[in-house]
XYZ file of C-alpha atoms in Angstrom:
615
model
C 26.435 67.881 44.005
C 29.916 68.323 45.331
C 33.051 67.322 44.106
C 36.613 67.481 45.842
C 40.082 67.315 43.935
C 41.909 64.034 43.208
C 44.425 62.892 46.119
C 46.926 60.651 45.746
C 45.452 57.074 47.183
C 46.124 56.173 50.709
C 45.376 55.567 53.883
C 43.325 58.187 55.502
C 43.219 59.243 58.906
C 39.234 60.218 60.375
C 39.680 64.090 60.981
C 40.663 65.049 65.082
C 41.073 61.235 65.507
C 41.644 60.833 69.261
C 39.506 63.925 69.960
C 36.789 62.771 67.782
C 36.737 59.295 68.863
C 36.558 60.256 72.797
C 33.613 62.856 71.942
C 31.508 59.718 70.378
C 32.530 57.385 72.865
C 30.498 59.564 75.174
C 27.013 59.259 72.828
C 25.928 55.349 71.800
C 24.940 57.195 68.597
C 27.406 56.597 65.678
C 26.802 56.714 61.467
C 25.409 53.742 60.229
C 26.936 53.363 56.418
C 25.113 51.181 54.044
C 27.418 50.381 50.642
C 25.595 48.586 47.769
C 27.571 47.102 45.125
C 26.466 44.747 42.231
C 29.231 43.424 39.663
C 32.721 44.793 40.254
C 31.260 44.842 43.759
C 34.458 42.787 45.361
C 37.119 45.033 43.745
C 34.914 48.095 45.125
C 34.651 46.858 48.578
C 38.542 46.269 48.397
C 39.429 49.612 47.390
C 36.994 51.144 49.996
C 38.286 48.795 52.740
C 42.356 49.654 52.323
C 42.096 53.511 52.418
C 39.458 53.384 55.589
C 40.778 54.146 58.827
C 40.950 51.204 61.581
C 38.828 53.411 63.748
C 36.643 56.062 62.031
C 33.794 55.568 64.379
C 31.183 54.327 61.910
C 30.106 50.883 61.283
C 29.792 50.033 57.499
C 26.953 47.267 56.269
C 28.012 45.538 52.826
C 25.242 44.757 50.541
C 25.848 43.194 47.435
C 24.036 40.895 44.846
C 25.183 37.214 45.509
C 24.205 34.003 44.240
C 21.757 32.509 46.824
C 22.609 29.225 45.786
C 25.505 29.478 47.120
C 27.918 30.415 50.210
C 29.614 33.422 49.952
C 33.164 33.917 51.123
C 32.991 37.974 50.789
C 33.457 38.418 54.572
C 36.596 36.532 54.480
C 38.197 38.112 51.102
C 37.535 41.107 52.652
C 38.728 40.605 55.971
C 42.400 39.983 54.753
C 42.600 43.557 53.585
C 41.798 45.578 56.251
C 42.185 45.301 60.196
C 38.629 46.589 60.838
C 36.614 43.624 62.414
C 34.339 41.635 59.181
C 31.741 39.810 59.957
C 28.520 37.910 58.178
C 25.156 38.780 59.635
C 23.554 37.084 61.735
C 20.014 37.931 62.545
C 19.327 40.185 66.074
C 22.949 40.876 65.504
C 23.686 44.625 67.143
C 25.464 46.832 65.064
C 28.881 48.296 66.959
C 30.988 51.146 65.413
C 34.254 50.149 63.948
C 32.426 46.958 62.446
C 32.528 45.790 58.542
C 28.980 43.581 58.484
C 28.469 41.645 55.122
C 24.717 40.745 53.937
C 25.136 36.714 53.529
C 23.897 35.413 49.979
C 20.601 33.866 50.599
C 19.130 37.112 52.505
C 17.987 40.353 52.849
C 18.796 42.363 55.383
C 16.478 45.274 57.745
C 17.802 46.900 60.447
C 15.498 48.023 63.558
C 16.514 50.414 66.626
C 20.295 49.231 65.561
C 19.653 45.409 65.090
C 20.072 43.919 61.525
C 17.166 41.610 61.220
C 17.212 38.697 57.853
C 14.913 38.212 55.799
C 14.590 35.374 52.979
C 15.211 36.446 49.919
C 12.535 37.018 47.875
C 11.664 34.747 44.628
C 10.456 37.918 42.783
C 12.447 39.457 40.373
C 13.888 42.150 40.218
C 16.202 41.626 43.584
C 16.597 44.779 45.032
C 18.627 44.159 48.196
C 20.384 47.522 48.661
C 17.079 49.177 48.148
C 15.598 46.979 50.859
C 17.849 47.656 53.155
C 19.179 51.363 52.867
C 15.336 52.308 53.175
C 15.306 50.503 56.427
C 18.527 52.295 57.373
C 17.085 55.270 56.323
C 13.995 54.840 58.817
C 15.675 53.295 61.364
C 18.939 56.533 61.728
C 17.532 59.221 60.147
C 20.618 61.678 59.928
C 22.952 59.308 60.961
C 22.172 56.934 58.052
C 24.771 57.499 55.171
C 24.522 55.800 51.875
C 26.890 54.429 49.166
C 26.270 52.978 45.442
C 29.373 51.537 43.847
C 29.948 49.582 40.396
C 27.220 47.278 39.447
C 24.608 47.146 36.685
C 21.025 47.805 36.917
C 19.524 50.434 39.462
C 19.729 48.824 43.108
C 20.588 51.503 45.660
C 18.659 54.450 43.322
C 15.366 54.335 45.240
C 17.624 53.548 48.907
C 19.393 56.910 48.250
C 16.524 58.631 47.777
C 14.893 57.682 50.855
C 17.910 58.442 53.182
C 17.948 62.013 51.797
C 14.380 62.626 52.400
C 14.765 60.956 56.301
C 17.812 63.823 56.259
C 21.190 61.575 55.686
C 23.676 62.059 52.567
C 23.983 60.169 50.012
C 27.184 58.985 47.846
C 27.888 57.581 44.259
C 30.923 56.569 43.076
C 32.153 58.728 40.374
C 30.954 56.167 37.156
C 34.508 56.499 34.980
C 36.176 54.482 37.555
C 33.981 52.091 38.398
C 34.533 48.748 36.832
C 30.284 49.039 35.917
C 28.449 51.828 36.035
C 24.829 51.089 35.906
C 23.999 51.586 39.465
C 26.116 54.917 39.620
C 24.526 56.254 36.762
C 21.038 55.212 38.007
C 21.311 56.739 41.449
C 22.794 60.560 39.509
C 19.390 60.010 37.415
C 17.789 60.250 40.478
C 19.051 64.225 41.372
C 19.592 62.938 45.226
C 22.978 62.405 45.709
C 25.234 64.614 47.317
C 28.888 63.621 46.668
C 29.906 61.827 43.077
C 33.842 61.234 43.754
C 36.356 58.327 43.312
C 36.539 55.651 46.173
C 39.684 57.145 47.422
C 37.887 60.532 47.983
C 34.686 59.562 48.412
C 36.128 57.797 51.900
C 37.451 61.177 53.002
C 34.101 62.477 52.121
C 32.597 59.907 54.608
C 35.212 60.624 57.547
C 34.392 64.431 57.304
C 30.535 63.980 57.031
C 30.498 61.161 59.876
C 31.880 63.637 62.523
C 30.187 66.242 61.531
C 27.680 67.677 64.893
C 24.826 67.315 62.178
C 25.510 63.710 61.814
C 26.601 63.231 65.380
C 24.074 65.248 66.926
C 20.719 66.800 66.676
C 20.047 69.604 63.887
C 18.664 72.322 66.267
C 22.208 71.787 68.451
C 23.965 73.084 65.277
C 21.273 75.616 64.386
C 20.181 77.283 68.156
C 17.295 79.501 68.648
C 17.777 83.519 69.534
C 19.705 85.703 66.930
C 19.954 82.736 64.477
C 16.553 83.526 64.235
C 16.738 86.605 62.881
C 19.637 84.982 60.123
C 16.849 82.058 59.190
C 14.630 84.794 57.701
C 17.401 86.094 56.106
C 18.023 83.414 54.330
C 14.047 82.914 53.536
C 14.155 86.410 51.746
C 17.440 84.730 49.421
C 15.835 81.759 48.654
C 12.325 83.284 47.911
C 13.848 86.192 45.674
C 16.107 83.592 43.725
C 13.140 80.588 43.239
C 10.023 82.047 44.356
C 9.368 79.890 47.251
C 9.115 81.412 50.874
C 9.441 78.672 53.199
C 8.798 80.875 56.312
C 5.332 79.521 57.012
C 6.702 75.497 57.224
C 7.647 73.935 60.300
C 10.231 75.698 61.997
C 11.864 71.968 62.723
C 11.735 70.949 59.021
C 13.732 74.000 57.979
C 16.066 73.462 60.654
C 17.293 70.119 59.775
C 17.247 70.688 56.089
C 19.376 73.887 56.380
C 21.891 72.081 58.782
C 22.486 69.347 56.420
C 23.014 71.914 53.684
C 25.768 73.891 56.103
C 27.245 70.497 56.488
C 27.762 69.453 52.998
C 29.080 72.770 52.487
C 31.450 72.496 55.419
C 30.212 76.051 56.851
C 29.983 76.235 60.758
C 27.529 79.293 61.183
C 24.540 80.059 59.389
C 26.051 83.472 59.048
C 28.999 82.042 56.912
C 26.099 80.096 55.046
C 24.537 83.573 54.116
C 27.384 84.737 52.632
C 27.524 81.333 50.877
C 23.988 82.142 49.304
C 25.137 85.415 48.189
C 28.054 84.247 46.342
C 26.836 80.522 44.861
C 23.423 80.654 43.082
C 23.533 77.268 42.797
C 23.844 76.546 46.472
C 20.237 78.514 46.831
C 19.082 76.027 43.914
C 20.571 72.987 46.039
C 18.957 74.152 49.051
C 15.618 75.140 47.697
C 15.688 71.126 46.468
C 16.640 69.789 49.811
C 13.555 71.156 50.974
C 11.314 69.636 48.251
C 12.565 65.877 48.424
C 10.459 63.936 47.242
C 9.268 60.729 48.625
C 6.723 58.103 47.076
C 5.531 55.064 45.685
C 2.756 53.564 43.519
C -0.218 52.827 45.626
C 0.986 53.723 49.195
C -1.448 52.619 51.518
C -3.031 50.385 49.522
C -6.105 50.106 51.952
C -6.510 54.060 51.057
C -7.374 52.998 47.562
C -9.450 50.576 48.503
C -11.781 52.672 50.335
C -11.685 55.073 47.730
C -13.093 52.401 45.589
C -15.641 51.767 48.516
C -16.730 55.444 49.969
C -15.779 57.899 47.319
C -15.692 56.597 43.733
C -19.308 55.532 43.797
C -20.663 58.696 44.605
C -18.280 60.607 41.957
C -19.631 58.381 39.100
C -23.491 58.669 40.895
C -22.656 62.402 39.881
C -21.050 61.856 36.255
C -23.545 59.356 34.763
C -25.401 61.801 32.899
C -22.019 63.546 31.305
C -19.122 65.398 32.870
C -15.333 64.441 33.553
C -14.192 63.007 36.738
C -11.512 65.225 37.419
C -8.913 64.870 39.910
C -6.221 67.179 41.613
C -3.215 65.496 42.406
C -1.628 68.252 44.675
C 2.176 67.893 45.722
C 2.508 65.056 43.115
C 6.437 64.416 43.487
C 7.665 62.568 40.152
C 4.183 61.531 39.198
C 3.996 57.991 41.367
C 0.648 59.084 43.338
C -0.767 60.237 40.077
C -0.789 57.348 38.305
C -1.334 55.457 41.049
C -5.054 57.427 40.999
C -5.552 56.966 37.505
C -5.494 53.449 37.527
C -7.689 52.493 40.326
C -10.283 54.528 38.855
C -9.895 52.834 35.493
C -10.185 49.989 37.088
C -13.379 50.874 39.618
C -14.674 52.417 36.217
C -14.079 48.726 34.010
C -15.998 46.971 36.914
C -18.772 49.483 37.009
C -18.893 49.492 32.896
C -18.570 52.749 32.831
C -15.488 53.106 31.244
C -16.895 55.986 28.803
C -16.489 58.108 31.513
C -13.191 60.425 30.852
C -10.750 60.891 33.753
C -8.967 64.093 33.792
C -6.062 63.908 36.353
C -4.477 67.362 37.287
C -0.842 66.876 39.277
C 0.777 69.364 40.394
C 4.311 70.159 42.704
C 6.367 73.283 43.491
C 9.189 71.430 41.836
C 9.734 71.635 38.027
C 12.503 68.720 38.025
C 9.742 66.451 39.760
C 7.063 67.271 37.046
C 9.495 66.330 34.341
C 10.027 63.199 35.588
C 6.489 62.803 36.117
C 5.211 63.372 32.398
C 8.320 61.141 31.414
C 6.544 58.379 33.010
C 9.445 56.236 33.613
C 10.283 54.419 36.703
C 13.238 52.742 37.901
C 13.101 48.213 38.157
C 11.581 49.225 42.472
C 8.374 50.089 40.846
C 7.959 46.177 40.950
C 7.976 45.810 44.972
C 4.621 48.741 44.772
C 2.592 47.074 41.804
C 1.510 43.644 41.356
C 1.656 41.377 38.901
C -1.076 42.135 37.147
C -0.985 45.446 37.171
C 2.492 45.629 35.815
C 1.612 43.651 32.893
C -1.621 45.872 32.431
C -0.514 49.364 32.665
C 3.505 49.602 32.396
C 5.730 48.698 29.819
C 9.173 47.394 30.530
C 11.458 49.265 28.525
C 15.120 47.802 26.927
C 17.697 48.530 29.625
C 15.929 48.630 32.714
C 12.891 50.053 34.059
C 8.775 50.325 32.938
C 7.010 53.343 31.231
C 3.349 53.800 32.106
C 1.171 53.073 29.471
C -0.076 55.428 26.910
C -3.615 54.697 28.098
C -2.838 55.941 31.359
C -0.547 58.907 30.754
C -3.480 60.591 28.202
C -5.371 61.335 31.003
C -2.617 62.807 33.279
C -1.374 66.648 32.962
C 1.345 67.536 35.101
C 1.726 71.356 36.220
C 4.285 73.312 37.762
C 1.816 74.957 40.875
C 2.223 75.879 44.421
C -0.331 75.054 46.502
C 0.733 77.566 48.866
C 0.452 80.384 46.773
C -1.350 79.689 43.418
C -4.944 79.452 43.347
C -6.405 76.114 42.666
C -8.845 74.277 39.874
C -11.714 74.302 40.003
C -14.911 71.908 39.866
C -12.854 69.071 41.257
C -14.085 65.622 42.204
C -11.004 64.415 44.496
C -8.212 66.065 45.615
C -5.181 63.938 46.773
C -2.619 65.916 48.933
C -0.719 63.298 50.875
C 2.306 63.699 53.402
C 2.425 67.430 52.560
C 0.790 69.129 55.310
C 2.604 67.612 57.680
C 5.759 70.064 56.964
C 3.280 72.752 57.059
C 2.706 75.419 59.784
C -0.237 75.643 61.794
C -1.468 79.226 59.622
C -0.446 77.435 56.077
C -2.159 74.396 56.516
C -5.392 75.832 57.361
C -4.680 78.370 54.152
C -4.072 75.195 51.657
C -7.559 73.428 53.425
C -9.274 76.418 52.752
C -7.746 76.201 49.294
C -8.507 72.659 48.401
C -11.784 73.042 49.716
C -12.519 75.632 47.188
C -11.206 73.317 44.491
C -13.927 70.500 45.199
C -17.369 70.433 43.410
C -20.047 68.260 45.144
C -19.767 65.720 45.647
C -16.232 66.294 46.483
C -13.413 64.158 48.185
C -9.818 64.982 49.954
C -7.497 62.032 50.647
C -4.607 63.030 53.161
C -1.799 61.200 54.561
C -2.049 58.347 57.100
C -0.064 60.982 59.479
C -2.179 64.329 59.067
C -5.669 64.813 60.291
C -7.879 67.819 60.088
C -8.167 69.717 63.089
C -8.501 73.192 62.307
C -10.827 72.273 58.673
C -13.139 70.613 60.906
C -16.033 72.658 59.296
C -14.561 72.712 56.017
C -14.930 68.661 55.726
C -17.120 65.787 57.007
C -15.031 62.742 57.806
C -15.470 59.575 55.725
C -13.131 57.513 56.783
C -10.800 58.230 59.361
C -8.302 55.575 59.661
C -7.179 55.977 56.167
C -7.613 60.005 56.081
C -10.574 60.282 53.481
C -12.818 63.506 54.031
C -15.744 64.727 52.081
C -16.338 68.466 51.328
C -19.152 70.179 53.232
C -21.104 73.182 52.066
C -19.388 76.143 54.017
C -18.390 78.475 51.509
C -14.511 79.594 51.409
C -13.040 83.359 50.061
C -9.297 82.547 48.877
C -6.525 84.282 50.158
C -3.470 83.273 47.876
C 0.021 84.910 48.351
C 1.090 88.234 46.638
C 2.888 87.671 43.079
C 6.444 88.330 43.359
C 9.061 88.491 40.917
C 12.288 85.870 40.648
C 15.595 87.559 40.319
C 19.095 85.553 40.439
C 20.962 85.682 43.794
C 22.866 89.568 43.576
C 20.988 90.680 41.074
C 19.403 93.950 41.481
C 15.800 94.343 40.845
C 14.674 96.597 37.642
C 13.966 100.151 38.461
C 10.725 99.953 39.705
C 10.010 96.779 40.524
C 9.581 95.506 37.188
C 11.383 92.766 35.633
C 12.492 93.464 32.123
C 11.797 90.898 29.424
C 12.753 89.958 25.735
C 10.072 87.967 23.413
C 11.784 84.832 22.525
C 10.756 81.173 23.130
C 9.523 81.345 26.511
C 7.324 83.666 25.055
C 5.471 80.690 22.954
C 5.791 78.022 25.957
C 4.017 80.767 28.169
C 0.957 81.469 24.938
C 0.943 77.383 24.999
C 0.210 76.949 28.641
C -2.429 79.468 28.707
C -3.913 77.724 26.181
C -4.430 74.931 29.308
C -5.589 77.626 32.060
C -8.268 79.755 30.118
C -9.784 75.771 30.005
C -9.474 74.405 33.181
C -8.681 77.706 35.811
C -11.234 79.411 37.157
C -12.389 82.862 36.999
C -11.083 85.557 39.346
C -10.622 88.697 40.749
C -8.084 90.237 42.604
C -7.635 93.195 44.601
C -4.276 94.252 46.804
C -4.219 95.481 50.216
C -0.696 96.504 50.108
C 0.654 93.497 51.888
C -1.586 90.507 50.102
C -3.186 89.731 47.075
C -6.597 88.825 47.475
C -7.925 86.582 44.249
C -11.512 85.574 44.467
C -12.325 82.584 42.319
C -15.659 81.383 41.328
C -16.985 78.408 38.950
C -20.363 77.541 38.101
C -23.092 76.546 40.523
C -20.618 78.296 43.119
C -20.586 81.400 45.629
C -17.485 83.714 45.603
C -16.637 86.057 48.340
C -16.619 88.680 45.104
C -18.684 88.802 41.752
C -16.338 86.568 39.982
C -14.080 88.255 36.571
C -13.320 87.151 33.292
C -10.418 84.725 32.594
C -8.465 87.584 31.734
C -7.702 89.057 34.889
C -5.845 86.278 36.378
C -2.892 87.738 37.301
C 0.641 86.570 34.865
C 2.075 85.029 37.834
C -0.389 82.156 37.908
C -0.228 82.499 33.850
C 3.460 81.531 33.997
C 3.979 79.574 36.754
C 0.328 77.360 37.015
C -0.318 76.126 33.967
C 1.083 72.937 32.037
C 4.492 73.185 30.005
C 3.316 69.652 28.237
C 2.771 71.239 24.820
C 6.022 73.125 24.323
C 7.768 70.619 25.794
C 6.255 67.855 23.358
C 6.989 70.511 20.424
C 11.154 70.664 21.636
C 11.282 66.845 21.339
C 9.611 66.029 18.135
C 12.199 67.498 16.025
C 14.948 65.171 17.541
C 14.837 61.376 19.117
C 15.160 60.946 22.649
C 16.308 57.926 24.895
C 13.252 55.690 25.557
C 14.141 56.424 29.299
C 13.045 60.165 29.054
C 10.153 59.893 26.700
C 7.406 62.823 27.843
C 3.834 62.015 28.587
C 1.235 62.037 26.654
C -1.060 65.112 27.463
C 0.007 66.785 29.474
C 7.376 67.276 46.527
C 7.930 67.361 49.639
C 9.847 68.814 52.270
C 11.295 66.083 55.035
C-alpha cells in the first residue's frame, strides 16, 4: 500500500496534458473510474470533482446509496462545481472519456463492452450498489477499470475492490481520518486489496498518474516485451522465491506478465531492470508482489449447479463407501479466505440431513499458498456481500450476523473445517481423500505444473474418489488419471492408474539481501515458533501420509503411500517427512487458538473452531 506526501489542495493538471491527451485520442480505450460513496458521499464527490482536471481522459461513474423513493438531484449539485460534463444514466448509455455519470436513485447500474446497462434495484437487503457495479466494471475493463471507496458506513465497495484487483486494475480508499464516515474505507483496508490509501486531494493525483500509465493505457506485454527481459523475469523469480518460498516460473508466462507490470506501475518504475533493483532494496515490495500474484477471488457456492451435481453424481457414492464407518474427508485445495470451503461443508451437511446420515463426520482440509488468506478463512467472517451468494435459508441456518456488520459461520460448520498453509505445487498432498475441490487454479498454471498438481491430487483421492475443477479448466493431459462424470460442470472421478509423486526440492526462505548461512543452513533459535511448529505436527503425524524421499541433486523425490495403496517406493515412517512440509503443511489452528485465549478479540476476527489465486 502506497502513500504520497500531503500537497497543498488544488487544481491538478493530468501529467503531459496535451501530449497525453493526443496519444489516447488515437486508442478508443480510456480508464473507466468507478467511485462509491455512502453517507458523506455528496461532500466526497465535491471535493473529488474541484481538484479534477477538465480533461484527464477518464470517465468517472458515481455510485452512491440514495433513497429510491425518491429523485435525486446529485447530478445537478455536482454539476455546478466542476466544468466536466454530469450526467444521470440512462440505460444503453455509452460511456465517453471526460464524462461525470451519476447512478440515479431507484437503480443499479452494470456496464457491458462500455454501455452502462440499469437494473431495478433490488428489494433485498443489504443494498450493495457499488459492489454490483465495480464487479461489472471490473469484468467488463480489466486493467483499465480503476476503483474508488470514499466516506460511508457499512462495507459497499469492499468486495468491488477486490474483484478489480484480481481482473488486474488498482484500487483506491480514501485515507479514513478525513473522511466524514469511515466504514466503507475501513472495510475495503480489511480487505488487504487496495493499493493507494491517501486524502481526496492526493488520491486524484494518484488517479491522473495511474490513468496514463502504458499499463493502464495499453496491453501488459507492450510494457514488459519478450527477448532480454526474459532473462530479467527469472531474475526476479529467484528474489521472490528466496524471500517467500514461492517460484512462480512454472505459471503462465501471461499471468506473470500482467501482474508484474501492474506492480512496476504502482511503483512508478519504467524497466523491469529498475524494478530489480527495487526488489533488492524494499522487502516489502517482494511481499506486495508475491500477493499480487495470489489474489484471491471467490464466493459461497459459485456455480451453484456444480453443487448440485455433487449432490447428484458424487456424494452418493462417498456415503455408499462410509456407511459402515470412516470420515468423509475433503481437500479444499487453493481455498482463498475460506468461501469454497464452507461452501462444501454445508452442502454435504445438508445431502447428509436428507440422507439421515448425519452421524457421518466431515473432515474438510483447505489449504492456499497464502497465510493472510487462511487467517481470514479460520476467522470465518464475511463481509454484508455474502448475502447476494447464500439464500435465505441458508443464512439463517449456518451464519450468524454479527453487531456491526457482517455474518460468522456457524460453530457447527467451522468444527469440521481445518485450514492449512500448503502449496499444492510443491508440498505433498493428504491422503485417503474423498473429494478434492481445486477450482480456477489451474488455469494460471503451465502446461508441465498442471499435469504435476493432477498427478498430485490424484494421489490424494481414495476410491471412490472425486475432483471438482473450474467451469474454465478441463483435463486434457490427466485424461488417464480421471474418468469424466460430468463435464459441463467439471466433475471427474479418480481412475485406478497408479501415480509416483514428484514434489519440488525444500528450499530455505531468507529476507531479500540477506546472505545465506555458511553452508546452506539456516540458523535458528528455540523460541515460540518452536511450540507452533511441535503443535502443527501434532496435525500431520494424523492426517499426512507416509513417505520417503530421495534427492537426485536437482529434485526431491517423496514417495507417499496410505493404506490399501501402491507407492512407486516401499513407503517410510512418519518421521522422515522432510521439516519443510513439517513447517510449512500443517495447520497453525492450535497455536493460534492458544495466542487468543489469554486476551479478547473483536467479534470480527474471532478464529475457527478446529482448525489463492493468481489472475
Amino acid at each position: 500500500m502506497s502513500q504520497m506526501r500531503r500537497p497543498a489542495i488544488h487544481r491538478v493538471s493530468a501529467p503531459g496534458s496535451e501530449e497525453s491527451h493526443a496519444e489516447s485520442e488515437r486508442s478508443r480505450a480510456f480508464p473507466i473510474v468507478a467511485v462509491g460513496a455512502s453517507a458523506g458521499g455528496l461532500e466526497a464527490f465535491t471535493e473529488l470533482l474541484r481538484v479534477l482536471p477538465e480533461h484527464s481522459g477518464m470517465a468517472f461513474v458515481l455510485v452512491q446509496h440514495l433513497d429510491p423513493s425518491h429523485a435525486s438531484y446529485l447530478s445537478e449539485a455536482l454539476a455546478k462545481v466542476t466544468k466536466i460534463p454530469v450526467t444521470e444514466i440512462r440505460d444503453g448509455m455509452v460511456v465517453e472519456r471526460d464524462h461525470v455519470y451519476v447512478v440515479p436513485s431507484n437503480a443499479d447500474v452494470g456496464i457491458l463492452k462500455g454501455a452502462l446497462t440499469l437494473f431495478p434495484r433490488p428489494e433485498r437487503r443489504p443494498h450493495l450498489p457499488i459492489d454490483f457495479f465495480m464487479s461489472a466494471l471490473a469484468a467488463d475493463c480489466g486493467s483499465q477499470a480503476l476503483g474508488v471507496v470514499l466516506s460511508g458506513t457499512g462495507s459497499d465497495g469492499s468486495e468491488g475492490l477486490r474483484a478489480i484487483k484480481a481482473g488486474g486494475g488498482v484500487a483506491f480508499a480514501q485515507e479514513p481520518r478525513s473522511a466524514k464516515f469511515r466504514g466503507m474505507p475501513e472495510a475495503a483496508i480489511d480487505t488487504g486489496v487496495v493499493d493507494f490509501l491517501l486524502p481526496i486531494p492526493e488520491l486524484v493525483r494518484e488517479l491522473l498518474r495511474i490513468g496514463h500509465h502504458p499499463f493502464v493505457l495499453r496491453r501488459a506485454d507492450e510494457v514488459l516485451a519478450g527477448g532480454a527481459e526474459d532473462v530479467e523475469l527469472k531474475k526476479v523469480f529467484v528474489l521472490v522465491r528466496n524471500a517467500v518460498g514461492v517460484d512462480f516460473s512454472d505459471y503462465k508466462a501471461t499471468s506473470v506478465r500482467r501482474r508484474l507490470a501492474r506492480r512496476m506501475a504502482l511503483r512508478q518504475v519504467a524497466t523491469i531492470s529498475d524494478y530489480l533493483l527495487l526488489l533488492r532494496e524494499d522487502p516489502n515490495e517482494v511481499q506486495a508482489l508475491c500477493a499480487d500474484m495470489l489474489i484471491h477471488v471467490t464466493t459461497f457456492f459459485r456455480d451453484p449447479a456444480a453443487f448440485e451435481k455433487l449432490k447428484e453424481r458424487a456424494f452418493p457414492e462417498i456415503l455408499e463407501a462410509k456407511r459402515n464407518g470412516g470420515k468423509i474427508r475433503v481437500w479444499s485445495a487453493g481455498c482463498s479466505t475460506g468461501e469454497e470451503a464452507y461452501s462444501l461443508v454445508i452442502a454435504l451437511m445438508e445431502f447428509l440431513a436428507e440422507e439421515n446420515a448425519s452421524d457421518i463426520p466431515i473432515q474438510l482440509f483447505g489449504t492456499d499458498i497464502s497465510e493472510r488468506a487462511i487467517e481470514r478463512a479460520r476467522s470465518g467472517f464475511y463481509a454484508e456481500g455474502v448475502t447476494r451468494d447464500v439464500g435465505v435459508e441458508r443464512l439463517s441456518r449456518y451464519f450468524t450476523k454479527v453487531d456491526g456488520g457482517g455474518y460468522r459461520i456457524n460453530r457447527a460448520v467451522r468444527e469440521r473445517c481445518a485450514f492449512v498453509k500448503h502449496d499444492v505445487t510443491s508440498d505433498p498432498p493428504f491422503s485417503k481423500i474423498d473429494l478434492v475441490s481445486c477450482r480456477n487454479l489451474l488455469i494460471y498454471f503451465g502446461q508441465e505444473l498442471q499435469k504435476r498438481v493432477l498427478a498430485t491430487l490424484q494421489f490424494s483421492l481414495g476410491h471412490p474418489g472425486f475432483l471438482l475443477l473450474g467451469h474454465a479448466e478441463s483435463i486434457v493431459d490427466g485424461t488417464d488419471l480421471f474418468s469424466v462424470v460430468d463435464k459441463e460442470n467439471k466433475i471427474f472421478e479418480r481412475t485406478a492408474v497408479k501415480t509416483a509423486l514428484r514434489v519440488a526440492a525444500a528450499r530455505d526462505v531468507y529476507p531479500v539481501g540477506a546472505n545465506a548461512p555458511e553452508g546452506g543452513v539456516r540458523a535458528s533459535t528455540p523460541g515460540p515458533g518452536d511450540v507452533v511448529r511441535r503443535t502443527e505436527s501434532l496435525l500431520l503425524e494424523q492426517y499426512a501420509p507416509p513417505a520417503s524421499s530421495s534427492t537426485d541433486g536437482t529434485r526431491s523425490s517423496i514417495s507417499v503411500g496410505g493404506p490399501g495403496r501402491t507407492s512407486s517406493r516401499r513407503p517410510a515412517s512418519r518421521s522422515t517427512i522432510s521439516s519443510r512440509w513439517r513447517a510449512r503443511a500443517s495447520s497453525r489452528i492450535f497455536a493460534s487458538r492458544s495466542r487468543r485465549l489469554g486476551r479478547r478479540r473483536p467479534s470480527r476476527v474471532a478464529p475457527a473452531f478446529g482448525s489463492s489465486i493468481m489472475a
